[in-house]
Amino acid sequence: MGQTSKVVVVGAGVVGAACAFHAASAGLDVTVVDRGPIGAGTTSRGEGNVLLSDKEPGPELDLARLSRTLWDEAGEELGADTLELEAKGGLVVASTPEALVALAEFAARQAEVGVRAEQVDRVHDLEPHLAPGIPGGVHYPEDAQVQPVLAAAALLRAAMERGARWRTGEVVGAVTGRNGEITGVRTTTGDTLSAEAVVNAAGTWGGEVGRRLGAPVEVLPRRGFVLVTEPLPPMVRHKVYSADYVANVASGDAGLETSCVVEGTRGGTILIGASRERVGFDTTMNPAVVTRLAAQACTLFPFLRDTHLIRAYRGFRPYCPDHLPVVGPDPRVPGLLHACGHEGAGIGLAPATGALVTAHLLGRSWRGADPAAHTGLLPDRFLTTGGALQ
């Protein structure tokens, strides 16, 4: 887009905060607007995954590899303790010899594009409390974790230290010029925020915000539950998940899918996921999902059978039909960029998304993000011959 200076970022989750941080760091005039508190949406419902291990080679893995580097840089700039950034590594385990063969083949494809993936025969050397009889797995030393809300707050605070502003309000429409270009947004508070560019980083509501700004994108909610145990001594060293997690992430099925993901936190609690189901924005607690997740976790780590759950929370992952985020300028409304649809990977992909959005705004590479290298994420991939997004 080239040296756009006045930018409005819609959304103060971790993706919006990362967009604001990078844009402000590049010297752009940034205003962040959200109808609620920082990180109150999907960001507050996530586990903080920074993963390479669950991604097939392609556009998302390319973005994830850049993001992994940028999370380390954010840790150096903002303080790893502030973000609760932990390079704990991931361990993907197979329950059968056949699943182990498939997992090894998947890891080999990732290794070909630069992901560090190490096949492990003695999984109990890495995780002593795993159930007996697991034939093996793959260790991903680059996998990491952050505390999502702390990370979003730190990125936004750093953006404000670089000159960004924060406004409360819900965006209800766009202000456009005579050629249809965006010149600002209108909010429920009656304000009009002028802008030369607007970034739609509204998470699960990205589709609705896009519609209000004249460029709808198909971002849909996918409900997920996470269980939290009582605090324990360190029992789980890595992010540990079963091999079928990868298939569930990529699935487009509407029905309930669960696959075991277990990890410890700095506070001693253990987080257990992950479920996915397409139920719209239904927030109903589903005890059957909680029961299934708990049973799967106990199968993987038997000591959990004697551990108390203290709560279960749920939220919505914003996903696109092709399971890739939408990042970049929308050709239908000059000046509008999307940064949404990350599904369950938004926390991990946030820094690279922010850098890539900033690169589009500047019209040049920024912090390792080159728009020419990430064309597979552009919104025009959904354009039909009639010029409308599918």
Coordinates of C-alpha atoms in Angstrom, one line a residue:
M1 CA 0.0 0.0 0.0
G2 CA 3.0 2.2 0.6
Q3 CA 3.7 4.5 3.6
T4 CA 0.2 4.8 4.9
S5 CA 0.5 6.9 8.1
K6 CA -2.8 6.9 9.9
V7 CA -4.1 3.5 10.8
V8 CA -7.1 2.3 12.8
V9 CA -6.9 -1.3 14.2
V10 CA -10.3 -2.8 15.0
G11 CA -9.8 -5.3 17.8
A12 CA -7.6 -5.5 20.9
G13 CA -7.0 -9.2 21.1
V14 CA -3.5 -10.5 20.7
V15 CA -3.6 -10.2 16.9
G16 CA -4.9 -6.6 17.0
A17 CA -2.3 -5.8 19.7
A18 CA 0.5 -7.3 17.5
C19 CA -0.7 -5.2 14.5
A20 CA -0.7 -2.1 16.6
F21 CA 2.7 -2.9 18.1
H22 CA 4.4 -3.4 14.7
A23 CA 2.7 -0.5 13.0
A24 CA 3.6 1.9 15.8
S25 CA 7.2 0.5 15.9
A26 CA 7.4 1.4 12.2
G27 CA 6.4 5.0 13.0
L28 CA 2.8 4.9 11.8
D29 CA 0.0 6.8 13.6
V30 CA -2.1 4.1 15.2
T31 CA -5.4 4.0 17.0
V32 CA -6.8 0.8 18.4
V33 CA -10.6 0.5 18.9
D34 CA -12.5 -2.3 20.7
R35 CA -15.9 -2.6 22.3
G36 CA -14.5 -4.4 25.3
P37 CA -11.4 -4.8 27.4
I38 CA -8.0 -5.9 26.0
G39 CA -8.0 -9.5 25.1
A40 CA -11.5 -10.1 26.3
G41 CA -12.6 -12.3 23.4
T42 CA -10.9 -15.4 21.9
T43 CA -7.5 -14.3 23.3
S44 CA -8.8 -14.8 26.9
R45 CA -10.1 -18.3 26.0
G46 CA -6.9 -19.7 24.6
E47 CA -4.1 -21.8 26.0
G48 CA -1.3 -19.7 24.6
N49 CA 0.0 -22.1 21.9
V50 CA 3.0 -21.1 19.8
L51 CA 3.2 -24.2 17.7
L52 CA 5.0 -25.4 14.6
S53 CA 4.2 -29.1 15.3
D54 CA 0.6 -29.1 14.1
K55 CA 1.0 -27.3 10.8
E56 CA 1.4 -28.8 7.3
P57 CA 4.0 -27.2 5.1
G58 CA 2.4 -24.3 3.3
P59 CA 1.3 -20.7 4.0
E60 CA 0.3 -21.2 7.7
L61 CA 3.6 -22.9 8.6
D62 CA 5.6 -20.2 6.8
L63 CA 3.8 -17.6 8.9
A64 CA 4.3 -19.7 12.0
R65 CA 8.0 -20.0 11.5
L66 CA 8.4 -16.3 11.2
S67 CA 6.1 -15.8 14.2
R68 CA 8.2 -18.1 16.3
T69 CA 11.2 -15.9 15.7
L70 CA 9.2 -12.7 16.4
W71 CA 7.9 -14.1 19.7
D72 CA 11.5 -14.5 20.8
E73 CA 12.2 -11.0 19.7
A74 CA 9.2 -9.8 21.6
G75 CA 10.5 -11.6 24.7
E76 CA 13.7 -9.8 24.4
E77 CA 12.1 -6.4 23.9
L78 CA 9.2 -6.7 26.4
G79 CA 10.5 -9.3 28.8
A80 CA 9.9 -13.0 28.5
D81 CA 8.6 -13.1 32.1
T82 CA 6.1 -10.3 31.2
L83 CA 4.7 -12.5 28.4
E84 CA 5.2 -15.8 30.4
L85 CA 7.0 -17.0 27.3
E86 CA 8.3 -20.5 27.7
A87 CA 10.2 -22.4 25.1
K88 CA 9.0 -25.7 26.6
G89 CA 8.8 -27.7 23.4
G90 CA 6.1 -30.0 22.2
L91 CA 5.7 -33.8 22.2
V92 CA 3.3 -35.4 19.9
V93 CA 2.6 -39.0 20.8
A94 CA 1.1 -41.9 18.7
S95 CA -1.1 -44.5 20.3
T96 CA -0.4 -47.3 17.7
P97 CA 2.5 -48.3 15.5
E98 CA 0.5 -47.3 12.4
A99 CA -0.2 -43.8 13.8
L100 CA 3.5 -43.5 14.6
V101 CA 4.4 -44.2 10.9
A102 CA 2.0 -41.5 9.8
L103 CA 3.3 -39.1 12.4
A104 CA 6.9 -39.7 11.3
E105 CA 5.9 -39.0 7.7
F106 CA 4.2 -35.8 8.7
A107 CA 7.3 -34.7 10.6
A108 CA 9.6 -35.5 7.7
R109 CA 7.6 -33.2 5.5
Q110 CA 7.9 -30.4 8.1
A111 CA 11.7 -31.1 8.4
E112 CA 12.1 -30.5 4.7
V113 CA 11.0 -26.9 5.1
G114 CA 13.2 -26.3 8.2
V115 CA 11.1 -27.3 11.2
R116 CA 13.1 -29.1 13.9
A117 CA 11.4 -32.5 14.5
E118 CA 13.0 -35.4 16.4
Q119 CA 11.6 -38.8 16.4
V120 CA 11.4 -40.3 19.9
D121 CA 11.2 -44.0 20.7
R122 CA 11.5 -43.6 24.5
V123 CA 8.8 -41.0 25.2
H124 CA 9.0 -41.6 29.0
D125 CA 12.5 -40.1 29.0
L126 CA 10.8 -36.8 28.1
E127 CA 7.6 -37.3 30.0
P128 CA 7.9 -39.8 32.8
H129 CA 4.3 -39.7 33.8
L130 CA 2.9 -40.7 30.4
A131 CA 0.8 -43.9 30.3
P132 CA 2.8 -47.1 29.5
G133 CA 2.7 -48.7 26.1
I134 CA 3.0 -45.6 23.9
P135 CA 5.1 -46.7 21.0
G136 CA 6.7 -43.4 20.3
G137 CA 6.3 -39.8 19.2
V138 CA 8.0 -36.7 17.7
H139 CA 9.6 -34.0 19.8
Y140 CA 9.3 -30.4 18.5
P141 CA 11.8 -28.3 20.5
E142 CA 10.7 -25.0 18.9
D143 CA 7.1 -25.2 20.3
A144 CA 6.4 -22.7 23.0
Q145 CA 3.7 -21.0 25.1
V146 CA 2.8 -17.6 26.2
Q147 CA 0.1 -16.3 28.6
P148 CA -2.4 -14.8 26.0
V149 CA -3.9 -11.9 27.9
L150 CA -0.6 -10.8 29.4
A151 CA 1.0 -11.0 25.9
A152 CA -1.8 -8.9 24.4
A153 CA -1.6 -6.3 27.1
A154 CA 2.2 -6.1 26.9
L155 CA 2.1 -5.7 23.1
L156 CA -0.6 -3.0 23.3
R157 CA 1.2 -1.2 26.1
A158 CA 4.4 -1.2 24.1
A159 CA 2.4 0.1 21.1
M160 CA 1.1 3.0 23.2
E161 CA 4.6 3.8 24.4
R162 CA 5.4 4.2 20.7
G163 CA 2.6 6.6 20.2
A164 CA -0.5 4.4 19.6
R165 CA -3.9 5.4 21.1
W166 CA -6.7 3.3 22.6
R167 CA -10.4 4.0 22.1
T168 CA -13.4 2.1 23.4
G169 CA -16.3 1.6 21.0
E170 CA -17.9 -0.8 18.6
V171 CA -17.2 -0.1 14.9
V172 CA -20.5 0.1 13.0
G173 CA -19.5 1.3 9.6
A174 CA -16.9 2.8 7.3
V175 CA -16.4 6.3 6.0
T176 CA -15.4 6.3 2.4
G177 CA -14.1 8.7 -0.2
R178 CA -15.4 9.4 -3.7
N179 CA -13.6 6.4 -5.1
G180 CA -14.8 4.0 -2.5
E181 CA -11.5 4.2 -0.5
I182 CA -11.8 4.0 3.3
T183 CA -11.2 7.2 5.1
G184 CA -12.3 6.2 8.6
V185 CA -14.7 4.3 10.8
R186 CA -17.8 5.2 12.7
T187 CA -18.4 3.8 16.3
T188 CA -21.3 3.3 18.6
T189 CA -20.0 6.2 20.7
G190 CA -20.8 8.5 17.9
D191 CA -17.2 9.1 17.1
T192 CA -15.6 9.1 13.6
L193 CA -12.0 7.9 13.6
S194 CA -10.3 9.1 10.5
A195 CA -7.8 6.8 8.8
E196 CA -5.9 6.1 5.6
A197 CA -6.1 2.4 6.4
V198 CA -8.2 0.2 8.7
V199 CA -7.1 -3.2 9.9
N200 CA -9.9 -5.7 10.7
A201 CA -8.5 -7.7 13.6
A202 CA -11.8 -8.5 15.2
G203 CA -11.2 -12.2 15.7
T204 CA -14.4 -14.3 15.7
W205 CA -16.3 -11.2 14.7
G206 CA -14.0 -10.5 11.8
G207 CA -16.7 -11.5 9.3
E208 CA -19.2 -9.1 10.7
V209 CA -16.8 -6.2 11.0
G210 CA -15.7 -6.9 7.4
R211 CA -19.4 -6.7 6.3
R212 CA -19.9 -3.4 8.2
L213 CA -16.8 -2.0 6.4
G214 CA -18.1 -3.1 3.0
A215 CA -16.0 -6.2 2.5
P216 CA -17.4 -9.3 4.2
V217 CA -15.2 -12.4 4.7
E218 CA -16.3 -15.8 5.8
V219 CA -15.0 -16.0 9.3
L220 CA -17.0 -18.5 11.4
P221 CA -17.0 -19.5 15.0
R222 CA -15.8 -23.0 16.2
R223 CA -16.5 -23.6 19.9
G224 CA -13.8 -25.1 22.1
F225 CA -13.5 -26.1 25.7
V226 CA -10.4 -26.1 28.0
L227 CA -10.2 -27.8 31.4
V228 CA -8.1 -26.5 34.3
T229 CA -6.9 -28.6 37.2
E230 CA -5.9 -27.7 40.7
P231 CA -2.2 -26.6 41.0
L232 CA 0.2 -29.4 41.2
P233 CA 4.0 -29.9 41.4
P234 CA 5.6 -30.0 37.9
M235 CA 4.3 -33.2 36.3
V236 CA 4.0 -32.3 32.6
R237 CA 7.2 -30.9 31.1
H238 CA 6.1 -30.2 27.5
K239 CA 3.0 -29.5 25.5
V240 CA 1.9 -33.1 25.0
Y241 CA -0.8 -34.0 22.5
S242 CA -2.0 -37.0 20.6
A243 CA -1.3 -37.4 16.9
D244 CA -5.0 -37.1 15.9
Y245 CA -5.0 -33.5 17.1
V246 CA -3.4 -32.5 13.7
A247 CA -6.3 -34.1 11.8
N248 CA -8.9 -32.4 14.0
V249 CA -7.4 -29.0 13.4
A250 CA -7.7 -29.4 9.7
S251 CA -11.1 -31.0 9.7
G252 CA -14.1 -29.1 8.4
D253 CA -16.7 -31.4 10.1
A254 CA -19.4 -29.6 11.9
G255 CA -19.8 -32.2 14.6
L256 CA -17.9 -32.5 17.9
E257 CA -14.3 -33.5 17.7
T258 CA -11.9 -33.9 20.6
S259 CA -8.2 -34.8 20.7
C260 CA -6.1 -34.8 23.8
V261 CA -3.8 -31.9 24.6
V262 CA -2.2 -31.6 28.0
E263 CA 0.3 -29.0 29.3
G264 CA 1.4 -27.4 32.6
T265 CA 1.4 -23.8 33.4
R266 CA 3.8 -21.6 35.4
G267 CA 1.2 -21.4 38.2
G268 CA 1.1 -25.2 38.5
T269 CA -2.3 -25.8 37.0
I270 CA -2.6 -28.2 34.0
L271 CA -4.6 -27.3 31.0
I272 CA -6.5 -29.9 29.1
G273 CA -8.0 -29.6 25.6
A274 CA -9.0 -29.6 22.9
S275 CA -12.5 -29.7 21.5
R276 CA -13.9 -28.3 18.3
E277 CA -17.6 -28.0 17.2
R278 CA -19.6 -25.7 15.0
V279 CA -22.5 -24.5 17.0
G280 CA -22.6 -20.8 16.1
F281 CA -22.1 -18.5 19.1
D282 CA -23.8 -20.9 21.5
T283 CA -22.0 -20.6 24.8
T284 CA -23.8 -23.4 26.6
M285 CA -21.7 -25.5 28.9
N286 CA -21.6 -29.1 27.6
P287 CA -20.8 -31.6 30.4
A288 CA -20.4 -34.4 27.8
V289 CA -17.4 -32.5 26.2
V290 CA -15.8 -32.0 29.6
T291 CA -16.2 -35.7 30.4
R292 CA -14.7 -36.8 27.1
L293 CA -11.7 -34.4 27.4
A294 CA -11.1 -35.5 31.0
A295 CA -11.2 -39.2 30.0
Q296 CA -8.8 -38.7 27.1
A297 CA -6.4 -36.8 29.3
C298 CA -6.5 -39.6 32.0
T299 CA -5.7 -42.2 29.3
L300 CA -2.6 -40.2 28.3
F301 CA -1.6 -39.2 31.9
P302 CA -3.0 -41.7 34.4
F303 CA -2.1 -39.6 37.4
L304 CA -4.8 -37.1 36.4
R305 CA -7.5 -39.6 37.6
D306 CA -6.7 -38.5 41.2
T307 CA -6.6 -34.8 40.3
H308 CA -9.4 -32.3 40.8
L309 CA -10.7 -30.0 38.1
I310 CA -11.2 -26.5 39.3
R311 CA -12.9 -25.0 36.2
A312 CA -13.7 -25.4 32.5
Y313 CA -13.9 -22.5 30.1
R314 CA -15.0 -22.2 26.5
G315 CA -14.6 -19.8 23.6
F316 CA -14.8 -19.5 19.9
R317 CA -12.0 -20.0 17.4
P318 CA -12.4 -17.8 14.3
Y319 CA -11.9 -20.0 11.2
C320 CA -12.1 -19.7 7.5
P321 CA -13.4 -22.5 5.2
D322 CA -9.9 -23.3 4.0
H323 CA -8.4 -23.2 7.6
L324 CA -6.0 -20.4 6.7
P325 CA -6.1 -16.9 8.2
V326 CA -7.0 -13.9 6.0
V327 CA -4.1 -11.4 6.1
G328 CA -3.7 -8.5 3.8
P329 CA -5.4 -5.8 1.7
D330 CA -9.0 -6.3 0.5
P331 CA -9.3 -5.4 -3.2
R332 CA -12.9 -4.4 -2.8
V333 CA -12.3 -1.5 -0.4
P334 CA -9.0 0.3 -0.9
G335 CA -7.4 1.0 2.5
L336 CA -9.0 -2.0 4.3
L337 CA -6.8 -4.9 5.5
H338 CA -7.9 -8.1 7.2
A339 CA -6.0 -9.9 10.0
C340 CA -8.4 -12.5 11.2
G341 CA -9.6 -16.1 10.7
H342 CA -6.6 -17.7 12.5
E343 CA -8.8 -20.4 14.2
G344 CA -6.9 -21.9 17.2
A345 CA -3.5 -20.5 16.0
G346 CA -4.1 -16.8 16.5
I347 CA -1.9 -16.4 19.6
G348 CA 1.0 -18.2 18.0
L349 CA 0.6 -16.4 14.6
A350 CA 0.0 -12.9 16.1
P351 CA 3.5 -11.4 15.8
A352 CA 4.0 -12.4 12.2
T353 CA 0.5 -11.3 11.3
G354 CA 1.2 -7.9 12.8
A355 CA 4.5 -7.7 11.0
L356 CA 2.9 -8.8 7.7
V357 CA 0.1 -6.2 8.0
T358 CA 2.7 -3.5 8.7
A359 CA 4.7 -4.6 5.7
H360 CA 1.6 -4.2 3.5
L361 CA 1.0 -0.8 5.1
L362 CA 4.6 0.3 4.4
G363 CA 4.8 -1.3 0.9
R364 CA 8.0 -3.1 1.9
S365 CA 9.3 -5.9 4.1
W366 CA 9.1 -5.4 7.8
R367 CA 10.8 -7.5 10.5
G368 CA 11.2 -10.4 8.2
A369 CA 7.7 -10.2 6.8
D370 CA 7.6 -9.9 3.0
P371 CA 4.2 -9.5 1.4
A372 CA 5.4 -11.3 -1.7
A373 CA 6.2 -14.4 0.3
H374 CA 2.7 -14.7 1.9
T375 CA 0.3 -14.2 -1.0
G376 CA -1.5 -17.5 -0.1
L377 CA -3.1 -15.6 2.9
L378 CA -4.6 -12.7 0.9
P379 CA -8.3 -12.2 0.9
D380 CA -8.5 -12.3 -2.9
R381 CA -8.1 -16.1 -2.8
F382 CA -11.8 -16.2 -2.1
L383 CA -12.8 -13.9 -4.9
T384 CA -15.2 -15.4 -7.4
T385 CA -15.3 -14.4 -11.1
G386 CA -18.1 -12.0 -10.2
G387 CA -15.8 -10.1 -7.8
A388 CA -17.5 -11.1 -4.6
L389 CA -16.0 -13.1 -1.8
Q390 CA -17.5 -16.6 -1.5

